[in-house]
Coordinates of C-alpha atoms and ligand atoms in Angstrom, one line a residue:
X1 CA 14.4 7.5 16.1
X2 CA 17.9 8.6 15.4
X3 CA 18.4 12.3 15.3
X4 CA 16.4 14.3 12.9
X5 CA 17.6 14.8 9.4
X6 CA 16.0 16.7 6.5
X7 CA 15.2 13.5 4.6
X8 CA 12.8 12.3 7.3
X9 CA 10.4 15.1 6.2
X10 CA 11.2 14.8 2.5
X11 CA 9.3 13.2 -0.5
X12 CA 11.4 11.8 -3.4
X13 CA 10.3 11.6 -7.0
X14 CA 12.0 8.8 -9.1
X15 CA 12.8 9.7 -12.8
X16 CA 13.5 6.8 -15.0
X17 CA 15.7 8.8 -17.3
X18 CA 15.1 7.0 -20.6
X19 CA 11.3 7.4 -20.2
X20 CA 10.8 10.9 -18.8
X21 CA 11.4 13.5 -21.5
X22 CA 13.2 13.5 -24.7
X23 CA 14.7 16.9 -25.7
X24 CA 16.7 15.7 -28.7
X25 CA 14.1 13.7 -30.6
X26 CA 16.0 10.3 -30.7
X27 CA 13.1 8.5 -28.8
X28 CA 15.0 8.1 -25.6
X29 CA 14.7 10.4 -22.6
X30 CA 17.6 12.7 -21.7
X31 CA 19.1 15.0 -19.1
X32 CA 18.0 18.1 -21.2
X33 CA 14.6 16.6 -21.3
X34 CA 14.4 16.4 -17.4
X35 CA 15.6 20.2 -17.3
X36 CA 12.7 21.3 -19.4
X37 CA 10.2 19.6 -17.0
X38 CA 11.4 20.8 -13.7
X39 CA 8.4 22.9 -13.2
X40 CA 6.2 19.9 -13.0
X41 CA 8.3 18.5 -10.2
X42 CA 8.5 21.8 -8.3
X43 CA 4.8 22.4 -8.5
X44 CA 4.2 18.7 -7.3
X45 CA 6.2 19.7 -4.2
X46 CA 8.8 17.0 -4.1
X47 CA 12.0 17.7 -2.2
X48 CA 14.3 15.1 -3.9
X49 CA 15.0 13.8 -7.4
X50 CA 16.3 10.3 -7.9
X51 CA 17.9 9.9 -11.3
X52 CA 18.2 6.4 -12.6
X53 CA 21.5 5.4 -14.3
X54 CA 22.7 7.9 -17.2
X55 CA 26.2 6.5 -17.2
X56 CA 27.8 5.0 -20.4
X57 CA 26.4 1.6 -20.8
X58 CA 25.9 -1.0 -23.6
X59 CA 22.4 -1.1 -22.1
X60 CA 22.1 -4.8 -21.6
X61 CA 19.9 -4.0 -18.6
X62 CA 18.9 -0.5 -19.4
X63 CA 22.0 1.1 -17.9
X64 CA 22.3 -0.9 -14.8
X65 CA 25.3 -2.5 -16.6
X66 CA 27.7 0.6 -16.2
X67 CA 30.8 0.8 -18.3
X68 CA 32.0 4.1 -16.8
X69 CA 30.8 5.2 -13.4
X70 CA 31.9 8.8 -13.8
X71 CA 30.5 9.9 -17.1
X72 CA 27.3 10.6 -18.9
X73 CA 26.2 8.3 -21.8
X74 CA 26.1 10.5 -25.0
X75 CA 22.5 9.3 -25.5
X76 CA 21.4 10.9 -22.4
X77 CA 23.4 14.2 -22.9
X78 CA 26.8 15.9 -22.0
X79 CA 28.8 16.3 -18.9
X80 CA 27.6 19.9 -19.0
X81 CA 24.0 18.9 -19.2
X82 CA 24.3 17.0 -16.1
X83 CA 26.1 19.8 -14.2
X84 CA 23.3 22.2 -15.5
X85 CA 20.6 19.8 -14.3
X86 CA 22.1 19.4 -10.8
X87 CA 22.5 23.2 -10.6
X88 CA 18.7 23.8 -11.8
X89 CA 17.6 21.4 -9.2
X90 CA 19.5 23.1 -6.5
X91 CA 18.4 26.6 -7.7
X92 CA 14.8 25.4 -7.3
X93 CA 15.4 24.3 -3.7
X94 CA 15.3 20.6 -4.5
X95 CA 17.9 17.9 -4.1
X96 CA 19.3 15.2 -6.4
X97 CA 20.4 11.6 -5.7
X98 CA 22.0 9.3 -8.2
X99 CA 21.6 5.6 -8.6
X100 CA 25.0 3.7 -8.1
X101 CA 25.4 0.1 -9.1
X102 CA 28.1 -1.2 -6.8
X103 CA 27.4 -4.9 -7.1
X104 CA 28.5 -5.3 -10.6
X105 CA 29.8 -3.5 -13.6
X106 CA 29.2 -3.9 -17.3
X107 CA 31.4 -6.4 -19.2
X108 CA 32.7 -3.4 -21.1
X109 CA 34.0 -1.6 -18.0
X110 CA 37.7 -1.3 -18.2
X111 CA 38.1 -3.1 -15.0
X112 CA 36.4 -6.3 -16.4
X113 CA 38.1 -6.0 -19.7
X114 CA 41.4 -6.1 -17.8
X115 CA 40.2 -8.7 -15.5
X116 CA 39.1 -11.2 -18.2
X117 CA 42.2 -10.5 -20.2
X118 CA 44.4 -13.2 -18.6
X119 CA 44.3 -15.3 -15.4
X120 CA 47.4 -13.4 -14.2
X121 CA 45.9 -9.8 -14.7
X122 CA 46.4 -7.7 -11.7
X123 CA 42.6 -7.1 -11.7
X124 CA 41.7 -10.8 -12.0
X125 CA 40.5 -10.8 -8.4
X126 CA 38.4 -7.7 -8.8
X127 CA 35.6 -10.0 -10.2
X128 CA 34.6 -13.6 -9.0
X129 CA 36.3 -16.1 -11.3
X130 CA 36.2 -20.0 -10.7
X131 CA 37.3 -22.9 -12.6
X132 CA 34.7 -25.2 -14.4
X133 CA 33.4 -28.2 -12.4
X134 CA 35.7 -31.2 -12.6
X135 CA 34.6 -33.9 -15.1
X136 CA 32.1 -31.9 -17.0
X137 CA 32.9 -30.3 -20.5
X138 CA 33.6 -26.6 -19.8
X139 CA 31.0 -24.3 -21.2
X140 CA 28.2 -27.0 -21.1
X141 CA 25.2 -27.1 -18.7
X142 CA 26.4 -28.4 -15.4
X143 CA 30.0 -27.3 -15.7
X144 CA 29.2 -24.1 -13.9
X145 CA 31.2 -23.8 -10.6
X146 CA 27.7 -23.7 -8.7
X147 CA 24.3 -24.4 -9.8
X148 CA 22.8 -21.1 -9.1
X149 CA 19.8 -19.5 -10.9
X150 CA 20.3 -15.8 -11.4
X151 CA 17.8 -13.1 -11.0
X152 CA 16.9 -13.0 -14.8
X153 CA 16.0 -16.7 -15.2
X154 CA 19.5 -17.9 -16.3
X155 CA 22.5 -19.5 -14.6
X156 CA 24.7 -17.0 -12.8
X157 CA 28.1 -18.2 -14.3
X158 CA 29.4 -17.6 -17.9
X159 CA 32.4 -19.4 -19.3
X160 CA 35.3 -17.3 -20.7
X161 CA 37.0 -19.6 -23.1
X162 CA 40.1 -17.6 -23.4
X163 CA 41.1 -17.9 -19.9
X164 CA 39.4 -21.1 -19.2
X165 CA 37.2 -20.0 -16.2
X166 CA 33.8 -18.9 -15.2
X167 CA 32.9 -15.4 -13.8
X168 CA 29.8 -14.8 -11.5
X169 CA 27.0 -12.6 -12.4
X170 CA 23.8 -12.5 -10.4
X171 CA 21.9 -10.6 -13.2
X172 CA 22.8 -10.8 -17.0
X173 CA 26.2 -12.2 -18.3
X174 CA 26.9 -8.4 -19.3
X175 CA 26.8 -7.5 -15.5
X176 CA 29.8 -9.3 -13.7
X177 CA 29.7 -9.2 -10.1
X178 CA 32.5 -7.1 -8.4
X179 CA 34.7 -9.0 -5.7
X180 CA 33.9 -6.9 -2.6
X181 CA 36.4 -9.2 -0.6
X182 CA 39.1 -7.3 -2.4
X183 CA 40.0 -4.2 -0.6
X184 CA 41.4 -2.3 -3.7
X185 CA 37.7 -2.8 -5.4
X186 CA 36.1 -1.2 -2.5
X187 CA 38.5 1.6 -2.3
X188 CA 38.1 2.3 -6.0
X189 CA 34.4 2.3 -5.6
X190 CA 34.5 4.7 -2.5
X191 CA 36.7 7.2 -4.3
X192 CA 34.2 7.2 -7.2
X193 CA 31.4 8.1 -4.9
X194 CA 33.5 10.9 -3.2
X195 CA 34.1 12.4 -6.5
X196 CA 30.4 12.4 -7.0
X197 CA 29.8 14.2 -3.8
X198 CA 32.3 16.8 -4.9
X199 CA 30.2 17.2 -8.0
X200 CA 27.3 18.1 -5.9
X201 CA 24.9 15.2 -5.6
X202 CA 22.9 15.0 -2.3
X203 CA 23.0 11.3 -1.9
X204 CA 22.8 7.8 -3.4
X205 CA 20.2 5.1 -4.3
X206 CA 22.4 2.0 -3.9
X207 CA 21.4 -0.7 -6.4
X208 CA 21.1 -4.3 -4.8
X209 CA 23.5 -3.1 -2.0
X210 CA 22.5 -6.2 0.1
X211 CA 24.0 -8.5 -2.4
X212 CA 27.6 -7.4 -2.2
X213 CA 28.7 -10.0 0.3
X214 CA 28.8 -13.5 -0.9
X215 CA 28.9 -16.4 1.4
X216 CA 32.2 -18.3 1.0
X217 CA 33.1 -20.9 0.1
X218 CA 30.6 -20.6 -2.9
X219 CA 28.5 -23.8 -3.0
X220 CA 25.6 -25.8 -4.6
X221 CA 22.1 -25.2 -3.6
X222 CA 19.0 -27.5 -3.6
X223 CA 17.1 -27.5 -7.0
X224 CA 13.6 -28.2 -7.9
X225 CA 12.9 -31.3 -10.0
X226 CA 12.2 -29.3 -13.0
X227 CA 15.6 -27.8 -13.3
X228 CA 19.4 -28.1 -12.9
X229 CA 19.5 -24.7 -11.3
X230 CA 18.2 -23.4 -8.0
X231 CA 17.4 -20.2 -5.9
X232 CA 20.8 -19.2 -4.4
X233 CA 19.6 -16.1 -2.6
X234 CA 20.6 -17.6 0.8
X235 CA 24.2 -17.5 -0.6
X236 CA 24.4 -13.8 -1.2
X237 CA 21.5 -11.9 0.5
X238 CA 22.6 -9.8 3.4
X239 CA 25.7 -11.8 3.4
X240 CA 28.2 -12.3 6.2
X241 CA 30.3 -9.0 5.5
X242 CA 27.6 -6.7 4.6
X243 CA 27.3 -4.6 7.6
X244 CA 31.1 -4.3 7.8
X245 CA 31.1 -3.1 4.2
X246 CA 28.2 -0.7 5.0
X247 CA 30.2 0.6 7.9
X248 CA 33.1 1.3 5.7
X249 CA 30.8 3.1 3.1
X250 CA 29.5 5.2 5.9
X251 CA 32.9 6.1 7.3
X252 CA 34.9 6.5 4.2
X253 CA 32.2 8.1 1.9
X254 CA 28.9 9.3 3.4
X255 CA 30.6 10.8 6.6
X256 CA 33.1 12.8 4.6
X257 CA 30.4 14.8 2.9
X258 CA 29.9 18.4 4.0
X259 CA 26.2 17.9 4.1
X260 CA 23.7 15.4 5.3
X261 CA 23.1 12.8 2.5
X262 CA 20.2 10.8 1.7
X263 CA 21.3 7.2 1.2
X264 CA 18.7 4.5 0.2
X265 CA 19.9 0.9 -0.3
X266 CA 17.9 -1.4 -2.4
X267 CA 17.7 -4.6 -0.6
X268 CA 15.7 -7.6 -2.1
X269 CA 15.1 -10.3 0.4
X270 CA 15.9 -8.1 3.4
X271 CA 14.1 -8.8 6.7
X272 CA 12.8 -6.4 9.4
X273 CA 15.9 -7.3 11.4
X274 CA 18.2 -6.5 8.4
X275 CA 16.5 -3.3 8.2
X276 CA 16.9 -2.4 11.6
X277 CA 20.7 -3.3 11.5
X278 CA 21.1 -1.0 8.6
X279 CA 18.9 2.0 9.4
X280 CA 18.6 1.9 13.1
X281 CA 20.9 2.5 16.2
X282 CA 23.2 5.3 17.2
X283 CA 25.1 5.6 13.7
X284 CA 22.7 4.3 11.0
X285 CA 24.6 2.8 8.1
X286 CA 22.0 4.1 5.5
X287 CA 19.1 6.6 5.8
X288 CA 16.6 4.0 4.7
X289 CA 16.2 0.8 2.4
X290 CA 13.9 -0.4 -0.2
X291 CA 12.2 -3.6 0.9
X292 CA 10.2 -6.0 -1.3
X293 CA 7.7 -8.0 0.8
X294 CA 4.9 -5.6 0.4
X295 CA 5.1 -5.9 -3.4
X296 CA 4.8 -9.7 -3.2
X297 CA 1.0 -9.8 -2.5
X298 CA -0.4 -10.2 -6.0
X299 CA 1.8 -13.1 -7.3
X300 CA 3.1 -16.6 -6.3
X301 CA 5.7 -16.7 -3.5
X302 CA 9.2 -17.7 -4.0
X303 CA 11.9 -17.5 -6.6
X304 CA 10.4 -16.7 -10.0
X305 CA 7.0 -16.3 -8.5
X306 CA 6.4 -12.7 -9.8
X307 CA 5.2 -13.8 -13.1
X308 CA 2.5 -16.0 -11.7
X309 CA -0.3 -13.7 -10.8
X310 CA -2.5 -14.2 -7.8
X311 CA -5.5 -12.2 -6.8
X312 CA -4.3 -9.1 -4.7
X313 CA -4.2 -9.9 -1.0
X314 CA -5.1 -6.8 0.9
X315 CA -4.7 -8.7 4.2
X316 CA -1.1 -9.5 3.3
X317 CA -0.5 -6.0 2.2
X318 CA -1.7 -4.5 5.5
X319 CA 0.1 -7.0 7.6
X320 CA 3.3 -6.7 5.7
X321 CA 3.3 -2.8 5.8
X322 CA 2.4 -2.9 9.6
X323 CA 5.2 -5.4 10.5
X324 CA 7.6 -3.0 8.8
X325 CA 6.1 0.0 10.3
X326 CA 6.2 -1.5 13.8
X327 CA 9.7 -3.1 13.3
X328 CA 11.4 0.2 12.3
X329 CA 9.3 2.4 14.4
X330 CA 11.3 3.0 17.4
X331 CA 14.8 3.0 15.8
X332 CA 15.4 3.0 12.0
X333 CA 13.4 4.4 9.2
X334 CA 11.2 3.2 6.3
X335 CA 11.1 4.2 2.8
X336 CA 7.6 4.1 1.3
X337 CA 6.9 2.9 -2.3
X338 CA 4.3 1.2 -4.4
X339 CA 6.0 1.7 -7.7
X340 CA 9.4 2.0 -9.4
X341 CA 10.9 0.9 -12.8
X342 CA 11.1 -2.8 -11.8
X343 CA 7.4 -2.9 -10.7
X344 CA 4.2 -3.0 -12.8
X345 CA 1.9 0.0 -12.3
X346 CA 0.4 -0.1 -8.8
X347 CA -3.1 1.3 -10.1
X348 CA -3.4 -1.9 -12.3
X349 CA -2.2 -4.2 -9.4
X350 CA -3.8 -3.0 -6.3
X351 CA -6.5 -0.7 -7.7
X352 CA -10.0 -1.4 -9.1
X353 CA -10.3 -3.5 -12.2
X354 CA -13.2 -1.2 -13.3
X355 CA -12.3 1.8 -15.4
X356 CA -15.0 3.7 -13.7
X357 CA -12.9 3.7 -10.5
X358 CA -9.5 4.3 -12.1
X359 CA -9.0 7.8 -10.8
X360 CA -10.5 7.1 -7.4
X361 CA -8.3 4.1 -6.8
X362 CA -5.1 5.9 -7.9
X363 CA -5.8 8.6 -5.3
X364 CA -6.7 6.1 -2.6
X365 CA -3.5 4.1 -3.1
X366 CA -1.5 7.3 -2.9
X367 CA -3.3 8.4 0.2
X368 CA -2.6 5.1 1.9
X369 CA 1.0 5.0 1.0
X370 CA 1.7 8.7 1.8
X371 CA 0.1 8.5 5.2
X372 CA 2.4 5.8 6.5
X373 CA 5.5 6.6 8.5
X374 CA 8.6 6.9 6.4
X375 CA 9.9 8.7 3.4
X376 CA 7.5 8.5 0.4
X377 CA 8.8 7.8 -3.1
X378 CA 6.7 8.9 -6.2
X379 CA 7.5 7.0 -9.2
X380 CA 7.1 9.0 -12.4
X381 CA 3.6 8.7 -14.0
X382 CA 2.0 7.4 -10.8
X383 CA 1.2 10.9 -9.9
X384 CA -1.2 11.1 -12.9
X385 CA -2.5 7.6 -12.4
X386 CA -0.6 5.8 -15.1
X387 CA -1.5 2.1 -15.7
X388 CA -0.2 -1.1 -17.2
X389 CA 0.3 -1.2 -21.1
X390 CA -1.9 -3.6 -22.9
X391 CA 0.9 -5.9 -24.1
X392 CA -0.4 -8.4 -26.7
X393 CA 2.8 -10.5 -27.4
X394 CA 6.3 -11.2 -26.1
X395 CA 7.7 -9.3 -29.0
X396 CA 6.4 -6.1 -27.6
X397 CA 8.6 -6.3 -24.5
X398 CA 12.1 -4.8 -24.5
X399 CA 13.2 -5.9 -20.9
X400 CA 15.8 -8.6 -20.8
X401 CA 14.0 -10.1 -17.8
X402 CA 10.8 -10.5 -19.8
X403 CA 12.7 -12.3 -22.6
X404 CA 14.7 -14.5 -20.4
X405 CA 11.7 -15.5 -18.2
X406 CA 9.8 -16.4 -21.3
X407 CA 12.5 -18.5 -22.7
X408 CA 12.9 -20.2 -19.3
X409 CA 9.2 -20.7 -19.0
X410 CA 9.0 -22.1 -22.5
X411 CA 11.8 -24.5 -22.0
X412 CA 10.1 -25.8 -18.9
X413 CA 7.0 -26.4 -21.0
X414 CA 4.7 -23.5 -19.5
X415 CA 2.0 -22.5 -22.0
X416 CA 2.5 -19.3 -23.7
X417 CA -0.7 -17.9 -22.7
X418 CA 0.2 -18.3 -19.0
X419 CA 3.6 -16.7 -19.4
X420 CA 2.1 -13.7 -21.3
X421 CA -0.6 -13.2 -18.6
X422 CA 2.1 -13.1 -16.0
X423 CA 4.4 -10.6 -17.9
X424 CA 1.2 -8.4 -18.8
X425 CA 0.4 -8.2 -15.2
X426 CA 3.8 -7.9 -13.6
X427 CA 6.3 -7.2 -16.3
X428 CA 8.7 -4.4 -15.7
X429 CA 8.1 -2.5 -19.0
X430 CA 4.6 -1.7 -17.7
X431 CA 6.2 1.0 -15.7
X432 CA 8.8 2.0 -18.4
X433 CA 6.5 3.3 -21.1
X434 CA 7.1 7.0 -21.7
X435 CA 5.9 9.7 -19.4
X436 CA 2.5 10.9 -20.5
X437 CA 2.8 14.8 -20.6
X438 CA -0.1 15.7 -23.0
X439 CA -2.6 14.4 -25.6
X440 CA -0.4 14.8 -28.7
X441 CA 1.3 12.2 -30.6
X442 CA 3.7 10.4 -28.4
X443 CA 2.2 12.1 -25.3
X444 CA 4.7 15.1 -25.6
X445 CA 7.4 12.7 -24.6
X446 CA 9.3 12.9 -27.9
X447 CA 9.1 14.3 -31.5
X448 CA 10.7 11.2 -32.7
X449 CA 9.9 7.5 -32.4
X450 CA 9.8 6.5 -28.6
X451 CA 11.9 3.5 -27.5
X452 CA 8.7 2.0 -26.0
X453 CA 5.3 3.0 -27.3
X454 CA 3.0 5.4 -25.2
X455 CA 0.2 3.8 -23.4
X456 CA -3.0 4.2 -25.6
X457 CA -4.7 5.8 -22.6
X458 CA -2.5 8.8 -23.1
X459 CA -5.2 10.9 -24.6
X460 CA -7.1 10.8 -21.3
X461 CA -4.3 10.2 -18.8
X462 CA -1.8 13.0 -19.1
X463 CA -0.3 15.8 -17.0
X464 CA -1.8 18.7 -19.3
X465 CA -5.3 17.3 -18.7
X466 CA -4.9 17.3 -15.0
X467 CA -2.7 20.2 -14.2
X468 CA -5.6 22.7 -13.6
X469 CA -8.2 20.1 -12.4
X470 CA -8.6 20.2 -8.7
X471 CA -10.2 16.7 -8.8
X472 CA -7.3 15.2 -10.7
X473 CA -4.9 12.5 -9.4
X474 CA -2.1 15.1 -9.7
X475 CA -3.9 17.7 -7.6
X476 CA -4.4 15.0 -5.0
X477 CA -0.7 14.1 -4.9
X478 CA 0.1 17.8 -4.5
X479 CA -2.3 18.0 -1.5
X480 CA -0.7 14.7 0.0
X481 CA 2.8 16.2 -0.2
X482 CA 1.7 19.5 1.2
X483 CA 0.1 17.7 4.1
X484 CA 3.2 16.0 5.0
X485 CA 5.2 19.1 4.8
X486 CA 2.8 21.0 7.0
X487 CA 2.0 18.2 9.6
X488 CA 4.5 16.8 12.0
X489 CA 2.1 14.0 12.9
X490 CA 2.4 12.6 9.2
X491 CA 6.2 12.5 9.4
X492 CA 6.8 11.6 13.0
X493 CA 3.6 10.2 14.5
X494 CA 3.3 6.7 15.7
X495 CA 1.6 4.1 13.5
X496 CA -0.9 1.5 14.5
X497 CA -2.9 -0.7 12.1
X498 CA -6.6 -1.0 12.8
X499 CA -9.2 -3.6 11.6
X500 CA -6.4 -6.0 10.7
X501 CA -8.7 -8.7 9.5
X502 CA -11.1 -6.8 7.4
X503 CA -11.3 -7.9 3.8
X504 CA -11.6 -4.4 2.1
X505 CA -10.9 -1.7 4.7
X506 CA -7.3 -0.4 5.3
X507 CA -7.5 1.5 8.4
X508 CA -4.6 2.9 10.6
X509 CA -4.1 5.5 13.2
X510 CA -1.3 8.0 13.6
X511 CA -0.7 9.7 17.0
X512 CA 1.7 12.4 18.2
X513 CA 1.4 13.9 21.5
X514 CA -2.4 14.5 22.1
X515 CA -3.2 14.5 18.4
X516 CA -4.8 11.4 16.8
X517 CA -5.5 10.9 13.1
X518 CA -7.2 8.0 11.5
X519 CA -6.7 7.1 7.9
X520 CA -9.5 4.7 6.3
X521 CA -9.4 3.5 2.6
X522 CA -11.9 1.4 0.7
X523 CA -10.4 -1.3 -1.5
X524 CA -13.6 -2.3 -3.1
X525 CA -16.3 -1.5 -5.7
X526 CA -18.8 -1.4 -2.8
X527 CA -19.8 1.1 -0.2
X528 CA -18.2 0.3 3.1
X529 CA -19.5 0.7 6.6
X530 CA -16.4 2.1 8.5
X531 CA -18.1 2.7 11.9
X532 CA -19.1 -1.1 11.9
X533 CA -15.8 -2.2 10.8
X534 CA -13.9 -0.1 13.5
X535 CA -16.4 -1.4 16.1
X536 CA -17.9 2.1 16.9
X537 CA -14.8 2.9 19.1
X538 CA -14.1 6.1 17.4
X539 CA -15.6 9.3 18.4
X540 CA -16.3 12.4 16.4
X541 CA -13.8 13.3 13.7
X542 CA -13.1 16.0 11.1
X543 CA -12.0 15.4 7.6
X544 CA -8.4 16.7 6.7
X545 CA -8.3 15.4 3.3
X546 CA -10.2 13.0 1.2
X547 CA -10.1 11.4 -2.3
X548 CA -13.8 12.4 -3.0
X549 CA -15.9 15.3 -2.8
X550 CA -16.9 16.4 0.8
X551 CA -18.6 13.3 2.3
X552 CA -22.4 13.5 3.0
X553 CA -23.4 14.9 6.3
X554 CA -22.2 12.6 9.1
X555 CA -20.2 10.4 6.9
X556 CA -16.7 11.2 8.0
X557 CA -15.2 8.0 9.4
X558 CA -18.5 6.4 9.0
X559 CA -19.1 5.4 5.4
X560 CA -16.7 5.2 2.4
X561 CA -17.7 5.3 -1.2
X562 CA -16.0 2.6 -3.5
X563 CA -12.1 3.3 -3.5
X564 CA -12.6 6.4 -1.2
X565 CA -10.0 7.3 1.4
X566 CA -10.3 9.8 4.2
X567 CA -7.8 11.3 6.4
X568 CA -9.4 12.3 9.6
X569 CA -8.5 14.1 12.7
X570 CA -10.3 12.6 15.9
X571 CA -11.8 15.4 18.0
Ligands
ISL601 O1 13.0 -6.7 -11.3 C1 13.4 -7.7 -10.7 C2 13.3 -9.0 -11.3 O2 12.6 -8.9 -12.6 C3 14.0 -7.6 -9.4 O3 14.3 -8.8 -8.8 C4 15.3 -6.7 -9.6 O4 16.2 -7.4 -10.5 C5 15.9 -6.4 -8.3 O5 15.0 -5.6 -7.7 C6 17.2 -5.7 -8.5 O6 16.9 -4.4 -9.1 C7 18.0 -3.5 -9.5 O7 19.1 -4.1 -9.9 C8 18.9 -4.7 -11.2 C9 18.2 -3.8 -12.3 O8 17.9 -4.6 -13.4 C10 17.1 -3.3 -11.7 O9 16.4 -2.4 -12.7 C11 17.4 -2.6 -10.5 O10 16.5 -1.8 -9.8 C12 20.4 -5.1 -11.7 O11 21.2 -3.9 -11.7

């Protein structure tokens, strides 16, 4: 491992600003709301707070379409609210990282407004413009410069009639991609980031940072029979100049900070080798990255597969996690997450289907995640076991990706029931319903009308109901975080997967010096014979932390109740 930094030992809490706490009653979470809830985060024991975008935005993609990188959207508060929030977080001994979207801006960003104004604009080259395809009527299907399908089930090019060219957008048409080949673009972004450092932030979460380097010349990709457009991820994922650009970012931004920063790059489609190149070596480019492979284990593979549910595949989860643990073990560093604002609730995906085991499986999943080697991320609400929302129709979704995927699927003739089933299981809005603070109307999130409804389970699943309950999911999260903070082996111990082929047992060991810990978790509604599964090779052990009440005499590392997890020290 590269030299020790504070973030190796940290736990991060992700706040999805619009759904966390609403102080002014407009139904949208805001910065003042976050300030009023810092007790919760401090008592949970987290070290870092990650704020999702709060910048001015037309909100085509809930703020990931930024029209001003250096201000606060009035709906989320004032400039002063932000400075006060940063100060409060620091006063409580925590740190704060902000979410920066460097791959694209909003169409309303002044840079893009200028870029599109005329072909001869001095900012024309700040974005990626191309003429229509020869011989096809501009603006009609097939006239796009390339046949790429974007992340949200639509073509990646939009025609600008006025200037007669198309611009590239990997996400919505409201999110034009910046041209990182242009040095001025990069310098403008770096200067912006340095100003944020001066304002006191402790690091950055870098949105889709592995998509910034496109493969030139831009070219067509193979398409499936059913469509004119195809998966073009090979043309921009971890592209040819990515490492060079990240070197620049490190040298010209991160290394100029007076403090050590936490930088985490979101990298869909990154491989272990990419992860090593970015987080390993003498001078890591980023502290860590978010990878995706382990979140693909309950839906169809490939582009667009996420809304085609498949039974949860524990073997795939274990082997994928292990591959990353081993791959970044010697050099490099992992981030650990099972949930964020783009993923459905993990308790509804990897946990028990039976309500009787809801609490146990939420605790068990947290135990498994937090006992891996890397920096754990807690997504708001997971610490109380929040679950998917029972969506009943497409109209109830707010997410642009849900609506686009619906329209795309319908156009291809996919039956509506199948599309809805996919969105119910894996739609992003599942994780975006408001935080459940108490059992009052709208869960204590707002006094107004929430922008998305509260989950109907709020009366049972909420912070207030768990705060003084030692058996709660919340109390278990506190213990896990404290355990990490007090045990070097959790942070720095080596990792090894055990019982790789077992269908319901997730088992691994952590070792540091003479110390050896074994974590076992039961992913089933049945009792599990751990001793048999581990082949009797394990000697006596003591329980360090478990999800259930004290195991019966002699059951430590021997038997697991349904959805039970045990963290044990081998004696
Ligand atoms: O959620 C996805 C598809 O529905 C992912 O493919 C997601 O788009 C991808 O992980 C990139 O996510 C990030 O950038 C997007 C934004 O919509 C996400 O919220 C953000 O986390 C575009 O900025």
